[in-house]
Amino acid sequence: MSRREHLLEVRNLEVVYPARGGTVQAVRDVSFTVDEGESTGIVGESGSGKSTIARAALGLVELPGRIVGGEVLWRGRSLRNKKYARQVRGPEISVVSQDPMASMSPILTIGTQMTEVMVRHLDLGKKEAVVRAGDLLEKVGIPDPGRRLGQYPFEFSGGMQQRVVIAIALSCDPKMLIADEPTTALDVTTQAQILDLISSLRRDLGLSLLLITHDLGVVAGACDLLNVLYAGEIVESGTADELFYRPHHPYTAALLGSTPRLDVKAERLTAIEGQPPDLRQVVAGCSFAPRCPYATGRCESSPTLGTSSAGRACACWHPLDSHQGNLTGSEGRLGHA
Amino acid sequence: MNRFKPQSRRWLGLVAVLALVLAACGGDDDATPTTEAPATTQAPTTTAAPTTTAAPTTTAAPEPAGVSIVVGLGTEPGSLDPQAVDQFAMFTINDNVFDKLVTRNAGGDLVPGVATDLGTPVDDTTWQFTVQEGISFHNGEPLNADAVVHSVLRIIDPDYQTPLKDNLGTVVGAEKVDDYTVNILTSGPDPLIPTRMTLLYLVPPEASQNADFGENPVGSGPYRFVSWDRGIAVELEADPNYRGGAAAVTNARFTFIEEYGTRLAGVLNDEIDLMADLLPEDNARVDQSWTTPTGLKQFIVSLNARAGSPVEDVRVRQALNYAVDKEAIAEGLFSGTGEILQGQMLNPNWFGFNTDLDPYPYDPDRARALLEEAGATGLEIQLVSLVGNSLLDRETTEAVAAYWAEVGVNAEIFIPEFSEYIDRLIDRENRPDAIFVPHDNILFDGDRTLSAYYHSQGCCGSMDPSEADDWIDAGRTEIDQAERLRLYQAVGQQGHDEAWYVWLISIPNVFAGTDRIEWSARADGLIHLVDIGVSS
Amino acid sequence: MGRYLLKRLSQAVLVVISVMVVVFVVTRLIGDPVAVMLPLEATEENRAILEAQLGLDRPILVQLGHYIVDAVQLDLGDSLWQRRPAIDIVLERLPPTIVLVVAGFVLGVLLGVVIGVVSSLRPGGWVDRAAVTLGLLGVSLPQFWIGLMFIVFFSVGLGWFPTSGSGGIEFLVLPAVVLALPIVGRIALVTRSSMIDEMNAQHVKDAVARGVSRTRIVLVHALKGAGIATLTIAGWELIGALAGGAVVVETVYAWPGIGFTAMQAIERHDIILVQAVVFVVAIMVVTINIIVDITYAMLDPRVKLDRAR
């Protein structure tokens, strides 16, 4: 039985870091994979551990943080091996971050920032690297690349900057791109443009994508598979359609309910009551239980991420598809006939 | 002055400054510190590694290896024109390069220089000197009557502006009698003309008219000027044809190192063979040290004896003398190198010294008694002083004030900036209660000292008119030596009895040197290179 | 750029003129040069004569007026001590100072930057602690004392270097090191903290994530950013070395530069020469300032020198 090798495999990952008042368990038993050509999303609110997962996927969990359990494998080899991780970053995995202006060095030309990785990892001469950089700029939709290569980040607008960051990330033709809140700092129109760009690049280059965000709207069109992250654990995973129209986990539903929408007549937004748990003192049981309207005594023991159908998983003792419409379920909520 | 050439040179210089700064900011500069090429100074073989005999440092035709020494000076003269400045550093160097009609021997006595004798007074306004024949300057010009006349006229020329004029105040002219005989013309009878001639260096008539004579001096002495690297050193070499015969030291380099600690380190490191102004406490660290046979700086405290002064009572002033233990100061501050002044400002080898006078002994009880008698116990006065002008001047002042305090006189020490100190010293209206004075007199003659300090109209005396005024005035123009001596001794006696001063110590100059130097210090504190021997 | 330079240059001229006026006033307040040039017992009459000869008896505003007019034509007067044009003396003595200051400055900055960068890579490590301690020592110990101590220890004691003077490179070592010490201290401390800031910046972390090599991160991404702060300090250090440190070090080591000359002039109350030294130093200081500003713009593209671009 030969499995098709995953590109990225995260298996039972546990990450902690010390903080005032105790040790924070930022990531508790997270598992997911990204395959070739696939695009996976991780959705969660701030503090859910998603940035830590992004760092782990780059082999960059550094002191004071520590991986205390599980594995992060790239093509079967552990990214905890620093040497391997250094080899892999750039030519195989790259990253696009939230704030493009902060992400680039303000005092180096974007040409330099693109060619420096190329020269190092692709063994290209300076001239060839420059040519390739120009091509990349065109690909991400920046006109007049020859002139632009000699410019500095502050000479670009916000959206252009993010395109440049994407171009830098793609300099060495990586297999997977990690996008950590790539559109959060942009206005809505630009957001759409960037997401479109990422999608088209994916198609053209066969790029895999690990998209990390708090914004459900962003993942909707961009990802094949979504993972919902809460308090350091994945509570539900499935395709966008499945999660949006038939969420199983109460948290997923609650997230959806608290998301403003343009196509539905304005209803009152329902904020989720309560606060996410303090990850310094992790108690047994479902971490969402304190805020969940469906919680019972059973929820005092931790639910496992069971698989309800192919690719579909949910960690809940009372998944919504078992509620038979009695309680305040999700039916009708999304307003689709 | 021609404004064009120097000006464009300066603009060029300024642009060069900017260019240098720009270039320098771009990167390293090379290590050679001078960009001008000094024509005659060589690589620093004499200042770097210790050498016993060094390679020749001149660029003249190759000569056999000579003997080089390095002398460390603490100040650099402003000019080497021997008539232009009154600076001891200049004398130290130039006494080797130039001749005078009259000079001094090592013991300080007047002896003929290039003159045949010490001069003859012809009449009240004329002194006659004869110059030895056959002497020439280093550039070939003859040293004859014309040269002497030229030298005299040059230095007294009002347009020439030299501070040395003060010491030649009575000289008004010179005239040639014959090829080797000269008459020095004075404004009146002046017994000091031979002494004054020790300050009149003879310069070559033609060469001295060069604008750069101050940087390229030409004399007739045992050593020739070689080069002057401003800020760095002056190099002299022995004149092989000198009439006095060959000298042991063929090359001498006078380096200027103002910082005492650095200069001393140079001696300790054998980079400097001879230096002056050694501090008493460093005596044990150096290979050798020499002290001038007599003191050169007279430390005294001037007391205001005028009517209305807090110390106008002679008993008080005497008490202030009895209160101070001068031996202790000499021993404690100067390691015994100072000579106690004998109740007068003159040294034993100065003309006018009174052998009958003794210093006021240390007797604090007597001091207290006198103060009580005069009703001055608990007296408060101000003692003006200076710092850094002479060796341990401030410390000596503090010691004196401490001794006075022990007998009940409280002196507040006031050390102003130097020009204010001068103002107070010469202020004829308001005399300070007490003022510390470091006095020196390179003429070694009582006239200058007594005129300034014992004469009620002098620059720095603090007393009411007395007979001493007349004696001093008379002595100034008294040709008869015996009579002159009697007059000055009388002045000294009066000053002693009136306790116009607290006479402390005469400070000698102490030199330090390395093992290879054979030498002894002169009474006038100068360094004659011809007298230095060098052992291997 | 041309307009910018013109603007800065005219500012510089104003600065230099103001400095000269201040020096003029101060030197005349602190003491009378005539007092030092004559023996103690010189008569009032002789003092007056000398004062008149030197032009010091004229009303002070008249003197100031003449002075400025002459200075603009680069005639700064004749030194009272050496009786020749003061500006010539200063320009003669300038090259040794430049050699010394450049040597000390370059040494100080290079060493300081290296120590600062190495310390910043492991804050709290032993290199860091040693460097900070040495840096503080370099800044706190008086150069005068260190200079003399070096002579005692390295020249007289170990015999490695001559005690003073100038000549070949062996004369340059001790004074350059003494001049460099406080520079090393301050530059190391500033570089260290700017480097730590830079290394924690988002763009550095992201560059690492995108695969830029660590060496390049440190030397290009971080150092170039940290360089701005270091540059400011370095500019000040150069000025400090030139205007102050050189005086102390040159005096201790009898290094024949303008610092040494300034000391000699001050001791002799040669106000003309003091003025000339200050004039040249002031010009160099404003020049350095301009160069620092231009280098800023070269290092950081966000800095605009002209307002209209």
CSV table of C-alpha atoms in Angstrom, one decimal, chain B residues 212-498:
chain,number,residue,atom,x,y,z
B,212,ASP,CA,62.9,83.7,7.3
B,213,PHE,CA,65.9,84.3,9.5
B,214,GLY,CA,63.8,83.2,12.4
B,215,GLU,CA,63.4,79.8,10.8
B,216,ASN,CA,66.8,79.5,9.4
B,217,PRO,CA,69.2,81.1,11.9
B,218,VAL,CA,72.8,81.6,11.0
B,219,GLY,CA,75.3,82.2,13.8
B,220,SER,CA,78.9,81.8,14.5
B,221,GLY,CA,78.8,79.4,17.4
B,222,PRO,CA,80.1,75.8,17.8
B,223,TYR,CA,76.9,74.4,16.3
B,224,ARG,CA,75.2,75.0,13.0
B,225,PHE,CA,71.4,75.1,12.5
B,226,VAL,CA,70.3,72.2,10.4
B,227,SER,CA,66.5,72.1,10.4
B,228,TRP,CA,63.4,73.0,12.3
B,229,ASP,CA,60.4,70.8,12.0
B,230,ARG,CA,57.8,72.9,13.6
B,231,GLY,CA,56.0,71.3,16.5
B,232,ILE,CA,58.5,68.4,16.4
B,233,ALA,CA,62.2,69.2,16.7
B,234,VAL,CA,65.2,71.4,15.9
B,235,GLU,CA,68.3,69.7,14.7
B,236,LEU,CA,71.8,71.1,15.1
B,237,GLU,CA,75.2,69.8,14.0
B,238,ALA,CA,78.6,70.6,15.2
B,239,ASP,CA,80.6,73.0,13.0
B,240,PRO,CA,83.7,70.9,12.2
B,241,ASN,CA,85.7,74.1,11.6
B,242,TYR,CA,84.8,75.7,14.9
B,243,ARG,CA,87.6,77.7,16.3
B,244,GLY,CA,87.3,76.1,19.7
B,245,GLY,CA,88.0,72.6,18.4
B,246,ALA,CA,85.9,69.6,17.7
B,247,ALA,CA,83.0,68.7,20.1
B,248,ALA,CA,82.1,65.3,21.3
B,249,VAL,CA,78.5,65.6,20.3
B,250,THR,CA,78.2,66.0,16.5
B,251,ASN,CA,74.4,66.0,16.2
B,252,ALA,CA,71.8,67.3,18.6
B,253,ARG,CA,68.1,67.0,18.3
B,254,PHE,CA,65.9,69.2,20.5
B,255,THR,CA,62.5,67.6,20.6
B,256,PHE,CA,59.5,69.5,21.9
B,257,ILE,CA,57.3,67.4,24.3
B,258,GLU,CA,55.2,69.7,26.4
B,259,GLU,CA,53.7,67.0,28.5
B,260,TYR,CA,56.0,66.3,31.5
B,261,GLY,CA,55.0,62.7,32.0
B,262,THR,CA,55.7,61.9,28.3
B,263,ARG,CA,59.0,63.6,28.4
B,264,LEU,CA,60.1,61.8,31.4
B,265,ALA,CA,59.0,58.5,29.9
B,266,GLY,CA,61.2,59.4,26.9
B,267,VAL,CA,64.2,59.6,29.3
B,268,LEU,CA,63.3,56.4,31.1
B,269,ASN,CA,63.0,54.7,27.7
B,270,ASP,CA,66.4,56.0,26.5
B,271,GLU,CA,64.7,57.9,23.7
B,272,ILE,CA,65.7,61.2,25.2
B,273,ASP,CA,69.2,61.7,26.6
B,274,LEU,CA,68.8,64.9,28.5
B,275,MET,CA,65.8,66.9,29.7
B,276,ALA,CA,65.3,69.9,32.1
B,277,ASP,CA,62.7,70.6,34.8
B,278,LEU,CA,62.8,67.2,36.5
B,279,LEU,CA,60.4,67.1,39.4
B,280,PRO,CA,62.1,66.3,42.7
B,281,GLU,CA,59.9,63.2,43.3
B,282,ASP,CA,61.2,61.6,40.0
B,283,ASN,CA,64.8,61.9,41.0
B,284,ALA,CA,65.1,58.2,41.9
B,285,ARG,CA,63.7,56.9,38.7
B,286,VAL,CA,66.2,58.4,36.2
B,287,ASP,CA,69.7,57.2,35.5
B,288,GLN,CA,71.3,60.5,36.3
B,289,SER,CA,70.3,63.9,37.4
B,290,TRP,CA,72.1,67.2,37.7
B,291,THR,CA,71.2,70.4,39.6
B,292,THR,CA,72.3,73.9,38.7
B,293,PRO,CA,74.9,75.1,41.3
B,294,THR,CA,72.7,78.0,42.3
B,295,GLY,CA,69.0,78.7,42.2
B,296,LEU,CA,67.3,80.4,39.2
B,297,LYS,CA,63.9,81.2,40.6
B,298,GLN,CA,63.5,83.2,43.8
B,299,PHE,CA,60.4,82.3,45.7
B,300,ILE,CA,59.3,85.2,47.9
B,301,VAL,CA,56.1,86.6,49.4
B,302,SER,CA,55.8,90.3,49.0
B,303,LEU,CA,54.2,92.0,52.0
B,304,ASN,CA,52.4,95.4,51.8
B,305,ALA,CA,54.5,97.7,54.0
B,306,ARG,CA,52.6,100.8,53.2
B,307,ALA,CA,50.7,102.9,55.7
B,308,GLY,CA,47.2,101.6,56.0
B,309,SER,CA,48.0,98.0,55.2
B,310,PRO,CA,47.0,95.2,57.6
B,311,VAL,CA,50.6,94.3,57.7
B,312,GLU,CA,52.1,97.8,57.9
B,313,ASP,CA,53.6,97.1,61.3
B,314,VAL,CA,57.1,95.8,60.9
B,315,ARG,CA,56.7,93.5,63.9
B,316,VAL,CA,53.9,91.7,62.0
B,317,ARG,CA,56.0,91.3,58.9
B,318,GLN,CA,58.9,90.0,61.0
B,319,ALA,CA,56.5,87.6,62.7
B,320,LEU,CA,55.4,86.3,59.3
B,321,ASN,CA,59.1,85.6,58.5
B,322,TYR,CA,59.7,83.8,61.8
B,323,ALA,CA,56.6,81.8,61.4
B,324,VAL,CA,57.8,80.0,58.3
B,325,ASP,CA,60.1,77.0,58.4
B,326,LYS,CA,62.0,77.4,55.2
B,327,GLU,CA,64.2,74.4,55.7
B,328,ALA,CA,61.2,72.2,56.0
B,329,ILE,CA,59.8,73.6,52.8
B,330,ALA,CA,63.0,73.1,51.0
B,331,GLU,CA,63.3,69.6,52.3
B,332,GLY,CA,59.7,68.6,52.0
B,333,LEU,CA,58.7,70.1,48.7
B,334,PHE,CA,62.0,70.3,46.9
B,335,SER,CA,63.8,67.3,48.3
B,336,GLY,CA,66.5,69.5,49.6
B,337,THR,CA,67.4,71.0,46.2
B,338,GLY,CA,66.3,74.6,47.1
B,339,GLU,CA,68.7,77.1,48.7
B,340,ILE,CA,67.3,79.2,51.5
B,341,LEU,CA,67.3,82.9,50.6
B,342,GLN,CA,69.6,84.8,52.9
B,343,GLY,CA,67.1,87.4,54.0
B,344,GLN,CA,67.3,89.1,50.6
B,345,MET,CA,66.2,88.4,47.1
B,346,LEU,CA,69.7,88.2,45.6
B,347,ASN,CA,71.6,85.0,45.3
B,348,PRO,CA,75.3,84.8,46.5
B,349,ASN,CA,76.5,84.9,43.0
B,350,TRP,CA,74.5,88.0,42.0
B,351,PHE,CA,76.1,91.4,42.1
B,352,GLY,CA,74.9,93.2,45.2
B,353,PHE,CA,74.6,90.3,47.5
B,354,ASN,CA,75.0,91.3,51.2
B,355,THR,CA,77.1,88.6,53.0
B,356,ASP,CA,76.1,90.1,56.4
B,357,LEU,CA,72.5,89.1,56.2
B,358,ASP,CA,71.0,85.9,57.5
B,359,PRO,CA,67.6,84.4,57.0
B,360,TYR,CA,65.0,84.9,59.7
B,361,PRO,CA,65.2,81.6,61.6
B,362,TYR,CA,62.1,79.5,62.2
B,363,ASP,CA,60.8,80.6,65.6
B,364,PRO,CA,57.0,80.4,65.9
B,365,ASP,CA,57.0,81.4,69.5
B,366,ARG,CA,58.8,84.6,68.7
B,367,ALA,CA,56.4,85.1,65.9
B,368,ARG,CA,53.4,84.8,68.2
B,369,ALA,CA,55.0,87.1,70.7
B,370,LEU,CA,55.6,89.8,68.1
B,371,LEU,CA,52.0,89.4,66.8
B,372,GLU,CA,50.6,89.8,70.2
B,373,GLU,CA,52.8,92.8,70.9
B,374,ALA,CA,51.5,94.4,67.7
B,375,GLY,CA,47.9,93.4,68.6
B,376,ALA,CA,47.6,91.4,65.4
B,377,THR,CA,46.8,87.9,66.7
B,378,GLY,CA,44.0,86.5,64.6
B,379,LEU,CA,44.9,88.8,61.7
B,380,GLU,CA,43.1,87.9,58.4
B,381,ILE,CA,44.8,88.8,55.2
B,382,GLN,CA,44.7,87.8,51.5
B,383,LEU,CA,47.6,86.0,49.9
B,384,VAL,CA,47.6,86.2,46.1
B,385,SER,CA,49.4,83.5,44.2
B,386,LEU,CA,49.5,81.6,40.9
B,387,VAL,CA,49.6,78.0,39.8
B,388,GLY,CA,51.5,76.2,37.1
B,389,ASN,CA,53.9,79.1,36.4
B,390,SER,CA,56.8,77.8,38.4
B,391,LEU,CA,57.6,74.5,40.0
B,392,LEU,CA,55.3,73.8,43.0
B,393,ASP,CA,54.3,77.4,43.3
B,394,ARG,CA,50.9,76.7,44.6
B,395,GLU,CA,52.1,74.1,47.0
B,396,THR,CA,54.7,76.5,48.4
B,397,THR,CA,52.0,79.1,48.9
B,398,GLU,CA,49.8,76.7,50.7
B,399,ALA,CA,52.7,75.7,53.0
B,400,VAL,CA,53.4,79.3,53.9
B,401,ALA,CA,49.7,79.9,54.6
B,402,ALA,CA,49.7,76.9,56.8
B,403,TYR,CA,52.7,78.1,58.8
B,404,TRP,CA,51.1,81.5,59.2
B,405,ALA,CA,47.9,79.9,60.4
B,406,GLU,CA,49.8,78.1,63.2
B,407,VAL,CA,50.9,81.4,64.7
B,408,GLY,CA,47.4,82.9,64.3
B,409,VAL,CA,47.5,84.7,61.0
B,410,ASN,CA,44.7,83.5,58.7
B,411,ALA,CA,45.6,84.0,55.0
B,412,GLU,CA,43.0,83.4,52.4
B,413,ILE,CA,44.8,82.1,49.3
B,414,PHE,CA,43.5,83.7,46.1
B,415,ILE,CA,44.7,82.3,42.8
B,416,PRO,CA,43.3,84.3,39.9
B,417,GLU,CA,43.9,83.8,36.2
B,418,PHE,CA,47.4,84.8,35.2
B,419,SER,CA,46.7,88.2,33.6
B,420,GLU,CA,44.7,89.2,36.7
B,421,TYR,CA,47.6,88.1,38.8
B,422,ILE,CA,49.8,90.4,36.8
B,423,ASP,CA,47.4,93.2,37.2
B,424,ARG,CA,47.4,92.9,41.0
B,425,LEU,CA,51.2,92.6,41.1
B,426,ILE,CA,51.8,95.8,39.3
B,427,ASP,CA,48.8,97.8,40.6
B,428,ARG,CA,50.4,100.9,42.1
B,429,GLU,CA,47.2,102.1,43.8
B,430,ASN,CA,46.1,99.0,45.6
B,431,ARG,CA,48.8,96.7,46.8
B,432,PRO,CA,47.9,93.2,47.8
B,433,ASP,CA,48.3,92.3,51.5
B,434,ALA,CA,50.6,89.5,50.5
B,435,ILE,CA,51.5,88.2,47.1
B,436,PHE,CA,53.7,85.2,46.2
B,437,VAL,CA,56.2,86.1,43.5
B,438,PRO,CA,58.5,83.8,41.5
B,439,HIS,CA,61.3,86.1,40.5
B,440,ASP,CA,64.1,85.5,38.1
B,441,ASN,CA,66.9,87.7,36.8
B,442,ILE,CA,69.0,86.4,34.0
B,443,LEU,CA,71.4,89.3,34.4
B,444,PHE,CA,72.5,88.1,37.9
B,445,ASP,CA,72.7,91.6,39.0
B,446,GLY,CA,71.0,93.5,41.8
B,447,ASP,CA,69.8,96.5,39.7
B,448,ARG,CA,66.8,94.9,38.0
B,449,THR,CA,65.6,93.0,41.2
B,450,LEU,CA,66.0,95.9,43.5
B,451,SER,CA,64.6,98.5,41.1
B,452,ALA,CA,61.5,96.4,40.8
B,453,TYR,CA,61.0,95.2,44.3
B,454,TYR,CA,62.9,97.4,46.8
B,455,HIS,CA,62.1,100.8,45.2
B,456,SER,CA,58.9,102.5,46.3
B,457,GLN,CA,58.3,103.5,42.7
B,458,GLY,CA,59.3,100.2,41.2
B,459,CYS,CA,56.7,98.0,39.5
B,460,CYS,CA,56.2,95.6,42.3
B,461,GLY,CA,57.4,97.0,45.6
B,462,SER,CA,54.9,97.6,48.4
B,463,MET,CA,56.5,100.2,50.6
B,464,ASP,CA,56.5,103.9,51.2
B,465,PRO,CA,59.4,106.0,49.9
B,466,SER,CA,62.7,105.5,51.8
B,467,GLU,CA,66.4,106.0,51.5
B,468,ALA,CA,66.5,102.8,49.6
B,469,ASP,CA,65.0,104.6,46.6
B,470,ASP,CA,68.0,107.0,46.4
B,471,TRP,CA,70.5,104.2,46.8
B,472,ILE,CA,69.0,102.2,44.1
B,473,ASP,CA,68.8,105.1,41.7
B,474,ALA,CA,72.4,106.0,42.4
B,475,GLY,CA,73.6,102.4,42.0
B,476,ARG,CA,72.0,102.2,38.6
B,477,THR,CA,74.5,104.6,37.1
B,478,GLU,CA,77.5,104.1,39.4
B,479,ILE,CA,80.5,102.9,37.5
B,480,ASP,CA,82.6,102.3,40.5
B,481,GLN,CA,82.0,98.7,41.4
B,482,ALA,CA,82.9,99.0,45.0
B,483,GLU,CA,80.6,101.9,45.6
B,484,ARG,CA,77.8,100.2,43.7
B,485,LEU,CA,78.2,97.1,45.9
B,486,ARG,CA,78.0,99.2,49.0
B,487,LEU,CA,74.8,100.9,47.9
B,488,TYR,CA,73.1,97.6,47.1
B,489,GLN,CA,74.2,96.0,50.3
B,490,ALA,CA,72.6,98.9,52.2
B,491,VAL,CA,69.4,98.4,50.3
B,492,GLY,CA,69.5,94.8,51.2
B,493,GLN,CA,70.0,95.6,54.9
B,494,GLN,CA,67.1,97.9,55.0
B,495,GLY,CA,64.8,95.5,53.3
B,496,HIS,CA,65.9,92.8,55.7
B,497,ASP,CA,65.3,94.9,58.8
B,498,GLU,CA,62.0,96.2,57.5
